[in-house]
Amino acid sequence: MATAQARLVSVNLAHVIDNPSHTYRGHRDTKPPKTGIDKRPADRPVRLHRLGVDGDTICDTRNHGGPDQAVYAYAVPDLDWWAEQLGAETARRLVPGAFGENLTLDGIEVTNSVIGERWRIGSAELQVASPRIPCSTFAGFLDVAHWVKRFSEAGRPGAYLRVLVDGTVTAGDPVTVLERPAHGFTLAESFRLWHGERELAAKALTAPQLPAELRARAARWLAARDGA
């Protein structure tokens, strides 16, 4: 199930900076004072493991990290799409790492990947777990007006990945799809479910690989519907 053109464009690691959410367009919140969202391409092989990426930094451990969010991946076509949409609205160049992703991928479907889909990159085996939910740190980092709303409406969230088999990845590695679950519940659909599209709840529960929090939300909505 390999895709000939699919490859890892870059592996990106955190450059820790002051958290821009605290000064984003007058916004104030309780995010940690530092953030690792500023990811920059590594010039060496990087080890992936169950709880994350060697050499990376997660400052907001309350909302990020853990087995279901061990690695964040984003696709080059989606970065290019955003670069065209935003133009001069952001001073940041939308290059690999610009969205805080650990892995920048090309030639493989990310948004329409299936929850539970397994990929091999380098010697690591990864599994699509859930979409990225935008936050004020992300908004402050790009410094784009109404960014959380715009990112959500665009439906190009990128994928949080589990690490099923620890391994080393290097820019240029091929990406091979090992398995695509038959339930067909996609990352894009899970993103829409998270944002309230409740008619997707029944389909979501056919995906056993969905993280517990989203499964529980889907189950509550389905129970409320059936009890009405």
Coordinates of N, CA and C in Angstrom, one line a residue:
M1 N 0.8 -1.2 0.0 CA 0.0 0.0 0.0 C 0.9 1.3 0.0
A2 N 2.0 1.2 -0.5 CA 2.9 2.3 -0.5 C 2.5 3.3 -1.6
T3 N 2.8 4.6 -1.4 CA 2.6 5.6 -2.4 C 4.0 6.0 -2.8
A4 N 4.3 5.9 -4.1 CA 5.6 6.1 -4.6 C 6.2 7.4 -4.3
Q5 N 5.4 8.5 -4.3 CA 5.9 9.8 -4.1 C 5.9 10.2 -2.6
A6 N 5.3 9.4 -1.7 CA 5.1 9.8 -0.3 C 6.5 9.9 0.4
R7 N 6.8 11.0 1.0 CA 8.0 11.1 1.7 C 7.9 12.1 2.9
L8 N 8.9 11.9 3.8 CA 9.1 12.8 4.9 C 10.0 14.0 4.4
V9 N 9.4 15.2 4.3 CA 10.1 16.3 3.9 C 11.1 16.8 4.9
S10 N 10.6 16.9 6.2 CA 11.5 17.3 7.2 C 11.0 16.9 8.6
V11 N 11.9 16.7 9.5 CA 11.6 16.4 10.9 C 11.9 17.7 11.7
N12 N 10.9 18.2 12.5 CA 11.1 19.6 13.0 C 11.0 19.5 14.6
L13 N 12.0 20.2 15.2 CA 12.1 20.2 16.6 C 11.9 21.6 17.2
A14 N 11.5 21.7 18.5 CA 11.1 22.9 19.1 C 12.3 23.9 19.3
H15 N 12.1 25.1 19.0 CA 12.9 26.2 19.5 C 12.1 27.0 20.5
V16 N 12.3 26.8 21.8 CA 11.5 27.4 22.8 C 11.5 28.9 22.8
I17 N 10.3 29.5 22.8 CA 10.1 30.9 22.8 C 9.1 31.3 23.8
D18 N 9.0 32.6 24.1 CA 8.0 33.2 24.9 C 6.6 32.9 24.3
N19 N 5.6 32.5 25.1 CA 4.3 32.1 24.5 C 3.6 33.4 24.0
P20 N 3.4 33.4 22.7 CA 2.7 34.6 22.1 C 1.3 34.7 22.4
S21 N 0.7 33.7 23.0 CA -0.8 33.8 23.4 C -1.0 34.9 24.4
H22 N 0.0 35.2 25.2 CA -0.2 36.2 26.3 C -0.3 37.6 25.8
T23 N 0.2 37.9 24.5 CA 0.1 39.2 24.0 C -0.6 39.3 22.6
Y24 N -1.3 38.2 22.3 CA -1.9 38.1 21.0 C -3.1 39.0 20.9
R25 N -3.0 40.1 20.2 CA -4.1 41.0 19.9 C -4.9 41.4 21.2
G26 N -4.1 41.6 22.3 CA -4.8 42.0 23.5 C -5.3 40.8 24.3
H27 N -5.2 39.6 23.8 CA -5.7 38.4 24.5 C -4.8 38.1 25.7
R28 N -5.5 37.6 26.8 CA -4.8 37.2 28.0 C -5.3 35.8 28.3
D29 N -4.4 34.9 28.7 CA -4.9 33.6 29.1 C -3.9 33.0 30.1
T30 N -4.1 31.7 30.4 CA -3.4 31.0 31.5 C -2.4 30.0 30.9
K31 N -2.1 30.1 29.6 CA -1.1 29.2 29.0 C 0.3 29.4 29.7
P32 N 1.1 28.3 29.6 CA 2.5 28.5 30.2 C 3.2 29.6 29.6
P33 N 4.2 30.2 30.3 CA 4.9 31.3 29.7 C 5.8 31.0 28.5
K34 N 6.2 29.8 28.3 CA 7.0 29.4 27.2 C 6.2 28.4 26.3
T35 N 6.7 28.2 25.1 CA 6.1 27.3 24.2 C 7.1 26.7 23.2
G36 N 6.8 25.5 22.8 CA 7.7 24.8 21.8 C 7.1 24.8 20.4
I37 N 6.1 25.7 20.2 CA 5.4 25.7 18.9 C 6.3 26.0 17.7
D38 N 7.4 26.8 18.0 CA 8.3 27.2 16.9 C 9.2 26.0 16.6
K39 N 8.8 25.2 15.6 CA 9.6 24.0 15.2 C 10.4 24.3 14.0
R40 N 11.7 23.8 14.0 CA 12.6 24.1 13.0 C 13.2 22.7 12.5
P41 N 13.5 22.6 11.2 CA 14.0 21.3 10.6 C 15.3 20.9 11.3
A42 N 15.4 19.6 11.6 CA 16.6 19.0 12.2 C 17.5 18.6 11.0
D43 N 18.8 18.6 11.3 CA 19.7 18.2 10.2 C 20.3 16.8 10.6
R44 N 19.6 16.0 11.3 CA 20.1 14.7 11.7 C 18.9 13.8 11.9
P45 N 19.1 12.5 12.0 CA 18.1 11.5 12.3 C 17.5 11.8 13.7
V46 N 16.2 11.6 13.8 CA 15.5 11.9 15.1 C 14.7 10.6 15.5
R47 N 14.8 10.3 16.8 CA 14.1 9.2 17.4 C 12.7 9.5 17.8
L48 N 11.7 8.7 17.4 CA 10.3 8.8 17.8 C 10.0 7.7 18.8
H49 N 9.3 8.0 19.8 CA 8.9 7.0 20.8 C 7.5 7.3 21.3
R50 N 7.0 6.4 22.2 CA 5.6 6.4 22.6 C 5.2 7.7 23.1
L51 N 6.0 8.5 23.8 CA 5.6 9.7 24.4 C 6.1 10.9 23.6
G52 N 6.7 10.8 22.5 CA 7.0 11.9 21.7 C 8.3 11.8 20.9
V53 N 9.0 12.9 20.7 CA 10.1 13.1 19.8 C 11.3 13.5 20.5
D54 N 12.4 12.7 20.4 CA 13.6 13.1 21.1 C 14.1 14.4 20.6
G55 N 14.5 15.3 21.5 CA 15.0 16.6 21.2 C 13.9 17.7 21.0
D56 N 12.6 17.3 21.1 CA 11.5 18.2 21.1 C 11.2 18.7 22.5
T57 N 10.4 19.8 22.6 CA 9.9 20.3 23.9 C 8.5 20.6 23.9
I58 N 7.7 20.1 24.9 CA 6.3 20.4 25.0 C 6.2 21.1 26.4
C59 N 5.8 22.4 26.3 CA 5.7 23.2 27.5 C 4.3 23.1 28.1
D60 N 3.3 23.0 27.3 CA 1.9 22.9 27.8 C 1.5 21.4 27.9
T61 N 2.0 20.7 28.9 CA 1.7 19.3 29.0 C 0.3 19.0 29.4
R62 N -0.5 20.0 29.8 CA -1.9 19.8 30.2 C -2.7 19.6 28.9
N63 N -2.4 20.2 27.8 CA -3.2 20.1 26.6 C -2.5 19.4 25.5
H64 N -1.2 19.1 25.6 CA -0.4 18.5 24.5 C 0.4 17.4 25.0
G65 N 0.7 16.5 24.1 CA 1.6 15.4 24.4 C 0.8 14.1 24.9
G66 N 1.6 13.1 25.3 CA 0.9 11.9 25.7 C 0.9 10.9 24.5
P67 N 0.5 9.7 24.7 CA 0.5 8.7 23.6 C -0.3 9.0 22.4
D68 N -1.5 9.6 22.7 CA -2.4 10.0 21.5 C -1.9 11.2 20.8
Q69 N -1.0 12.0 21.3 CA -0.5 13.2 20.6 C 1.0 13.1 20.7
A70 N 1.6 12.0 20.4 CA 3.1 11.8 20.5 C 3.8 12.6 19.4
V71 N 3.2 12.7 18.2 CA 3.8 13.3 17.1 C 2.7 14.0 16.3
Y72 N 3.1 15.2 15.8 CA 2.1 16.0 15.0 C 2.6 16.1 13.5
A73 N 1.8 15.7 12.6 CA 2.2 15.7 11.2 C 1.3 16.7 10.4
Y74 N 1.9 17.4 9.4 CA 1.2 18.3 8.5 C 1.7 18.1 7.1
A75 N 0.8 18.3 6.1 CA 1.1 18.1 4.7 C 1.5 19.3 4.0
V76 N 2.5 19.2 3.1 CA 3.0 20.3 2.3 C 1.9 20.9 1.5
P77 N 1.0 20.2 0.8 CA -0.1 20.8 0.1 C -1.0 21.7 1.0
D78 N -1.2 21.3 2.2 CA -2.0 22.2 3.1 C -1.2 23.4 3.5
L79 N 0.1 23.3 3.8 CA 0.9 24.5 4.0 C 0.9 25.5 2.8
D80 N 1.0 24.9 1.6 CA 1.0 25.7 0.4 C -0.4 26.4 0.2
W81 N -1.5 25.7 0.5 CA -2.8 26.3 0.4 C -2.9 27.4 1.4
W82 N -2.5 27.3 2.6 CA -2.5 28.4 3.6 C -1.7 29.6 3.2
A83 N -0.5 29.3 2.6 CA 0.4 30.4 2.1 C -0.4 31.2 1.1
E84 N -1.1 30.6 0.2 CA -1.9 31.3 -0.8 C -3.0 32.1 -0.2
Q85 N -3.7 31.5 0.8 CA -4.9 32.1 1.4 C -4.4 33.3 2.3
L86 N -3.3 33.2 3.0 CA -3.0 34.2 4.0 C -2.2 35.3 3.4
G87 N -1.3 35.0 2.4 CA -0.5 36.1 1.8 C 0.3 36.8 2.8
A88 N 0.1 38.1 2.8 CA 0.8 39.0 3.8 C 0.2 39.1 5.1
E89 N -0.9 38.3 5.4 CA -1.6 38.4 6.7 C -0.7 37.9 7.8
T90 N 0.3 37.1 7.5 CA 1.2 36.6 8.5 C 2.6 36.9 8.1
A91 N 3.5 37.3 9.0 CA 4.9 37.6 8.6 C 5.7 36.3 8.6
R92 N 5.1 35.2 9.0 CA 5.8 33.9 9.0 C 5.8 33.3 7.7
R93 N 6.9 32.8 7.2 CA 7.0 32.0 6.0 C 6.4 30.6 6.3
L94 N 5.5 30.2 5.5 CA 4.8 28.9 5.8 C 5.6 27.8 5.1
V95 N 6.8 27.5 5.8 CA 7.7 26.5 5.4 C 7.6 25.3 6.3
P96 N 8.2 24.2 6.1 CA 8.1 23.0 7.0 C 8.4 23.5 8.5
G97 N 7.5 23.0 9.4 CA 7.6 23.4 10.8 C 6.8 24.6 11.1
A98 N 6.3 25.3 10.1 CA 5.6 26.6 10.4 C 4.3 26.5 11.2
F99 N 3.7 25.3 11.2 CA 2.5 25.1 12.0 C 2.8 24.3 13.3
G100 N 4.0 24.2 13.6 CA 4.4 23.6 14.8 C 4.4 22.1 14.7
E101 N 4.5 21.6 13.4 CA 4.4 20.1 13.2 C 5.8 19.5 13.4
N102 N 5.8 18.3 13.9 CA 7.1 17.5 14.0 C 7.5 16.9 12.7
L103 N 6.5 16.5 11.9 CA 6.8 15.8 10.6 C 6.0 16.6 9.5
T104 N 6.8 17.0 8.5 CA 6.2 17.6 7.3 C 6.2 16.6 6.2
L105 N 5.0 16.2 5.7 CA 4.9 15.1 4.8 C 4.4 15.6 3.4
D106 N 4.8 14.9 2.4 CA 4.3 15.2 1.0 C 4.0 13.9 0.3
G107 N 3.0 13.9 -0.5 CA 2.6 12.7 -1.3 C 1.8 11.7 -0.6
I108 N 1.3 12.1 0.6 CA 0.4 11.2 1.3 C -0.8 12.0 1.9
E109 N -2.0 11.4 1.8 CA -3.2 12.1 2.3 C -3.1 12.1 3.8
V110 N -3.2 13.3 4.4 CA -3.3 13.5 5.8 C -4.7 13.8 6.3
T111 N -5.3 14.9 5.7 CA -6.6 15.3 6.1 C -7.6 14.2 6.0
N112 N -7.5 13.4 4.9 CA -8.5 12.4 4.6 C -8.0 11.0 4.9
S113 N -6.9 10.9 5.7 CA -6.5 9.6 6.3 C -7.5 9.1 7.2
V114 N -7.5 7.8 7.4 CA -8.5 7.1 8.3 C -8.0 7.0 9.7
I115 N -8.8 7.3 10.7 CA -8.4 7.1 12.1 C -8.0 5.6 12.3
G116 N -6.8 5.5 12.8 CA -6.2 4.1 13.0 C -5.3 3.7 11.8
E117 N -5.2 4.5 10.8 CA -4.3 4.2 9.7 C -2.9 4.1 10.2
R118 N -2.2 3.1 9.7 CA -0.8 2.9 10.1 C 0.2 3.3 9.0
W119 N 1.2 4.0 9.4 CA 2.3 4.4 8.5 C 3.6 3.9 9.0
R120 N 4.5 3.6 8.0 CA 5.9 3.4 8.4 C 6.7 4.5 7.8
I121 N 7.5 5.1 8.7 CA 8.5 6.2 8.3 C 9.8 5.8 8.9
G122 N 10.8 5.7 8.1 CA 12.1 5.2 8.7 C 11.9 3.9 9.3
S123 N 12.4 3.7 10.6 CA 12.2 2.5 11.3 C 11.0 2.6 12.3
A124 N 10.3 3.7 12.3 CA 9.1 3.9 13.2 C 7.8 3.5 12.5
E125 N 6.9 3.0 13.3 CA 5.5 2.7 12.9 C 4.6 3.7 13.6
L126 N 3.8 4.4 12.9 CA 2.9 5.4 13.4 C 1.4 5.1 13.1
Q127 N 0.5 5.7 13.9 CA -0.9 5.5 13.7 C -1.6 6.8 13.8
V128 N -2.5 7.1 12.9 CA -3.3 8.3 12.9 C -4.3 8.2 14.1
A129 N -4.3 9.2 14.9 CA -5.1 9.2 16.2 C -6.2 10.2 16.2
S130 N -5.8 11.5 15.9 CA -6.8 12.5 16.0 C -6.4 13.8 15.3
P131 N -7.3 14.7 15.1 CA -6.9 16.0 14.5 C -6.3 17.0 15.5
R132 N -5.6 18.0 15.0 CA -5.1 19.1 15.9 C -6.3 20.1 16.1
I133 N -6.5 20.4 17.3 CA -7.5 21.4 17.7 C -6.8 22.7 17.9
P134 N -7.1 23.8 17.2 CA -6.3 25.1 17.3 C -6.5 25.7 18.6
C135 N -5.5 26.4 19.1 CA -5.5 27.1 20.4 C -5.0 28.5 20.3
S136 N -5.0 29.3 21.4 CA -4.5 30.6 21.4 C -3.0 30.7 21.1
T137 N -2.2 29.7 21.6 CA -0.8 29.8 21.3 C -0.5 29.7 19.8
F138 N -1.3 28.8 19.1 CA -1.1 28.7 17.6 C -1.5 30.0 17.0
A139 N -2.6 30.6 17.5 CA -3.1 31.9 16.9 C -2.1 33.0 17.1
G140 N -1.5 33.1 18.3 CA -0.5 34.1 18.6 C 0.7 33.9 17.8
F141 N 1.1 32.7 17.6 CA 2.3 32.4 16.8 C 2.2 32.9 15.4
L142 N 1.1 32.6 14.7 CA 0.9 33.1 13.4 C 0.5 34.6 13.3
D143 N -0.1 35.1 14.4 CA -0.6 36.4 14.5 C -1.5 36.8 13.3
V144 N -2.5 35.9 13.2 CA -3.5 36.1 12.1 C -4.9 36.4 12.8
A145 N -5.6 37.4 12.4 CA -6.9 37.7 13.0 C -7.9 36.5 12.9
H146 N -8.6 36.2 13.9 CA -9.6 35.1 14.0 C -9.1 33.8 13.5
W147 N -7.8 33.5 13.9 CA -7.1 32.3 13.4 C -7.8 31.0 13.8
V148 N -8.2 30.9 15.0 CA -8.8 29.6 15.5 C -10.1 29.3 14.7
K149 N -10.9 30.3 14.5 CA -12.1 30.1 13.7 C -11.8 29.8 12.2
R150 N -10.8 30.5 11.6 CA -10.5 30.3 10.2 C -9.9 28.9 10.0
F151 N -9.0 28.5 10.9 CA -8.3 27.2 10.8 C -9.4 26.1 11.0
S152 N -10.3 26.3 11.9 CA -11.4 25.3 12.1 C -12.3 25.1 10.9
E153 N -12.6 26.3 10.3 CA -13.5 26.2 9.2 C -12.9 25.7 7.9
A154 N -11.6 25.8 7.8 CA -10.9 25.3 6.6 C -10.8 23.8 6.6
G155 N -10.8 23.1 7.7 CA -10.8 21.7 7.8 C -9.6 21.0 7.3
R156 N -8.4 21.6 7.6 CA -7.1 21.1 7.2 C -6.3 21.0 8.5
P157 N -6.7 20.1 9.4 CA -6.1 20.1 10.8 C -4.8 19.5 11.0
G158 N -4.3 18.7 10.1 CA -3.1 17.9 10.4 C -3.4 16.8 11.4
A159 N -2.5 15.8 11.5 CA -2.8 14.6 12.3 C -1.9 14.5 13.5
Y160 N -2.5 14.2 14.6 CA -1.7 13.7 15.8 C -1.5 12.2 15.6
L161 N -0.3 11.7 15.8 CA 0.0 10.3 15.6 C 0.5 9.6 16.9
R162 N 0.1 8.4 17.0 CA 0.6 7.5 18.0 C 1.9 6.9 17.5
V163 N 2.9 6.5 18.3 CA 4.0 5.8 17.9 C 3.8 4.4 18.4
L164 N 3.5 3.5 17.4 CA 3.3 2.1 17.8 C 4.6 1.3 17.9
V165 N 5.6 1.7 17.1 CA 6.9 1.0 17.2 C 7.9 2.2 17.2
D166 N 8.7 2.2 18.3 CA 9.8 3.3 18.3 C 10.7 3.1 17.1
G167 N 11.2 4.2 16.7 CA 12.2 4.2 15.6 C 12.8 5.5 15.2
T168 N 13.7 5.5 14.3 CA 14.4 6.7 13.9 C 13.9 7.2 12.5
V169 N 13.7 8.5 12.3 CA 13.2 9.0 11.1 C 14.2 10.1 10.6
T170 N 14.3 10.3 9.3 CA 15.2 11.2 8.7 C 14.6 11.9 7.5
A171 N 14.8 13.2 7.3 CA 14.2 13.8 6.2 C 14.6 13.1 4.9
G172 N 13.6 12.9 4.0 CA 13.8 12.1 2.8 C 13.3 10.7 2.9
D173 N 13.0 10.2 4.1 CA 12.5 8.8 4.3 C 11.2 8.7 3.5
P174 N 11.0 7.5 2.9 CA 9.7 7.2 2.3 C 8.6 7.0 3.4
V175 N 7.4 7.3 3.0 CA 6.2 7.0 3.9 C 5.4 5.9 3.3
T176 N 5.2 4.8 4.0 CA 4.4 3.7 3.5 C 3.2 3.5 4.3
V177 N 2.0 3.4 3.7 CA 0.8 3.1 4.3 C 0.7 1.6 4.5
L178 N 0.7 1.1 5.8 CA 0.7 -0.3 6.1 C -0.7 -0.8 6.2
E179 N -1.6 0.0 6.7 CA -3.0 -0.5 6.9 C -3.9 0.7 6.9
R180 N -5.1 0.5 6.3 CA -6.1 1.6 6.3 C -7.4 0.9 6.8
P181 N -7.9 1.2 8.0 CA -9.0 0.5 8.6 C -10.3 0.6 7.7
A182 N -11.0 -0.5 7.7 CA -12.2 -0.6 6.9 C -13.4 0.3 7.4
H183 N -13.4 0.7 8.6 CA -14.5 1.6 9.1 C -14.6 2.9 8.4
G184 N -13.5 3.4 7.8 CA -13.5 4.6 7.0 C -13.7 5.9 7.6
F185 N -13.7 5.9 9.0 CA -14.0 7.2 9.6 C -12.7 8.0 9.6
T186 N -12.7 9.2 8.9 CA -11.5 9.9 8.6 C -11.2 11.0 9.6
L187 N -9.9 11.4 9.5 CA -9.4 12.5 10.3 C -10.3 13.8 10.1
A188 N -10.7 14.1 8.9 CA -11.5 15.2 8.6 C -12.8 15.1 9.3
E189 N -13.4 13.9 9.3 CA -14.7 13.7 9.9 C -14.6 13.9 11.4
S190 N -13.5 13.4 12.0 CA -13.3 13.5 13.4 C -13.2 15.0 13.8
F191 N -12.5 15.8 13.0 CA -12.4 17.2 13.2 C -13.8 17.9 13.2
R192 N -14.6 17.5 12.2 CA -16.0 18.0 12.2 C -16.8 17.6 13.4
L193 N -16.6 16.3 13.8 CA -17.3 15.9 15.0 C -16.9 16.7 16.2
W194 N -15.6 16.9 16.4 CA -15.2 17.7 17.5 C -15.8 19.1 17.5
H195 N -16.1 19.6 16.3 CA -16.7 21.0 16.2 C -18.2 20.9 16.2
G196 N -18.8 19.8 16.5 CA -20.2 19.8 16.8 C -21.1 19.1 15.7
E197 N -20.5 18.5 14.7 CA -21.3 17.8 13.7 C -21.8 16.4 14.2
R198 N -22.8 16.5 15.0 CA -23.2 15.3 15.8 C -23.7 14.1 15.0
E199 N -24.1 14.4 13.8 CA -24.6 13.2 13.0 C -23.5 12.3 12.6
L200 N -22.2 12.6 12.9 CA -21.1 11.7 12.7 C -20.8 10.8 13.9
A201 N -21.6 11.0 15.0 CA -21.3 10.3 16.2 C -21.3 8.8 16.0
A202 N -22.4 8.3 15.3 CA -22.5 6.8 15.2 C -21.3 6.2 14.4
K203 N -20.9 6.9 13.3 CA -19.8 6.5 12.5 C -18.5 6.5 13.3
A204 N -18.4 7.5 14.2 CA -17.2 7.7 15.0 C -17.0 6.5 15.9
L205 N -18.1 5.9 16.4 CA -18.0 4.8 17.3 C -17.6 3.5 16.7
T206 N -17.6 3.5 15.3 CA -17.1 2.3 14.6 C -15.6 2.3 14.5
A207 N -14.9 3.4 15.0 CA -13.5 3.5 14.9 C -12.9 3.3 16.3
P208 N -12.5 2.0 16.7 CA -11.9 1.8 18.0 C -10.6 2.5 18.3
Q209 N -9.9 3.0 17.3 CA -8.7 3.7 17.5 C -8.8 5.2 17.8
L210 N -10.1 5.7 17.8 CA -10.3 7.0 18.2 C -10.0 7.3 19.7
P211 N -9.3 8.4 20.0 CA -9.0 8.7 21.4 C -10.2 8.7 22.3
A212 N -10.0 8.3 23.6 CA -11.1 8.1 24.5 C -12.0 9.3 24.7
E213 N -11.4 10.5 24.7 CA -12.1 11.7 24.9 C -13.2 11.9 23.8
L214 N -12.7 11.7 22.6 CA -13.6 12.0 21.4 C -14.7 10.8 21.3
R215 N -14.3 9.6 21.6 CA -15.2 8.5 21.7 C -16.3 8.8 22.7
A216 N -15.9 9.3 23.9 CA -16.9 9.5 24.9 C -17.8 10.6 24.5
R217 N -17.3 11.7 23.8 CA -18.2 12.7 23.4 C -19.2 12.2 22.4
A218 N -18.7 11.4 21.4 CA -19.6 10.8 20.4 C -20.7 9.9 21.1
A219 N -20.3 9.1 22.1 CA -21.2 8.3 22.8 C -22.3 9.1 23.5
R220 N -21.9 10.2 24.1 CA -22.9 11.0 24.8 C -23.9 11.6 23.8
W221 N -23.4 12.1 22.7 CA -24.3 12.7 21.7 C -25.2 11.7 21.1
L222 N -24.7 10.5 20.9 CA -25.6 9.4 20.3 C -26.6 9.0 21.3
A223 N -26.3 8.9 22.6 CA -27.2 8.6 23.7 C -28.3 9.6 23.8
A224 N -27.9 10.9 23.7 CA -28.9 12.0 23.8 C -29.8 12.0 22.6
R225 N -29.3 11.6 21.5 CA -30.2 11.6 20.3 C -31.2 10.4 20.4
D226 N -30.7 9.2 20.8 CA -31.5 8.1 20.9 C -32.5 8.2 22.0
G227 N -32.2 9.0 23.0 CA -33.1 9.1 24.1 C -34.1 10.2 23.9
A228 N -34.0 11.0 22.8 CA -34.9 12.1 22.6 C -36.2 11.6 22.1

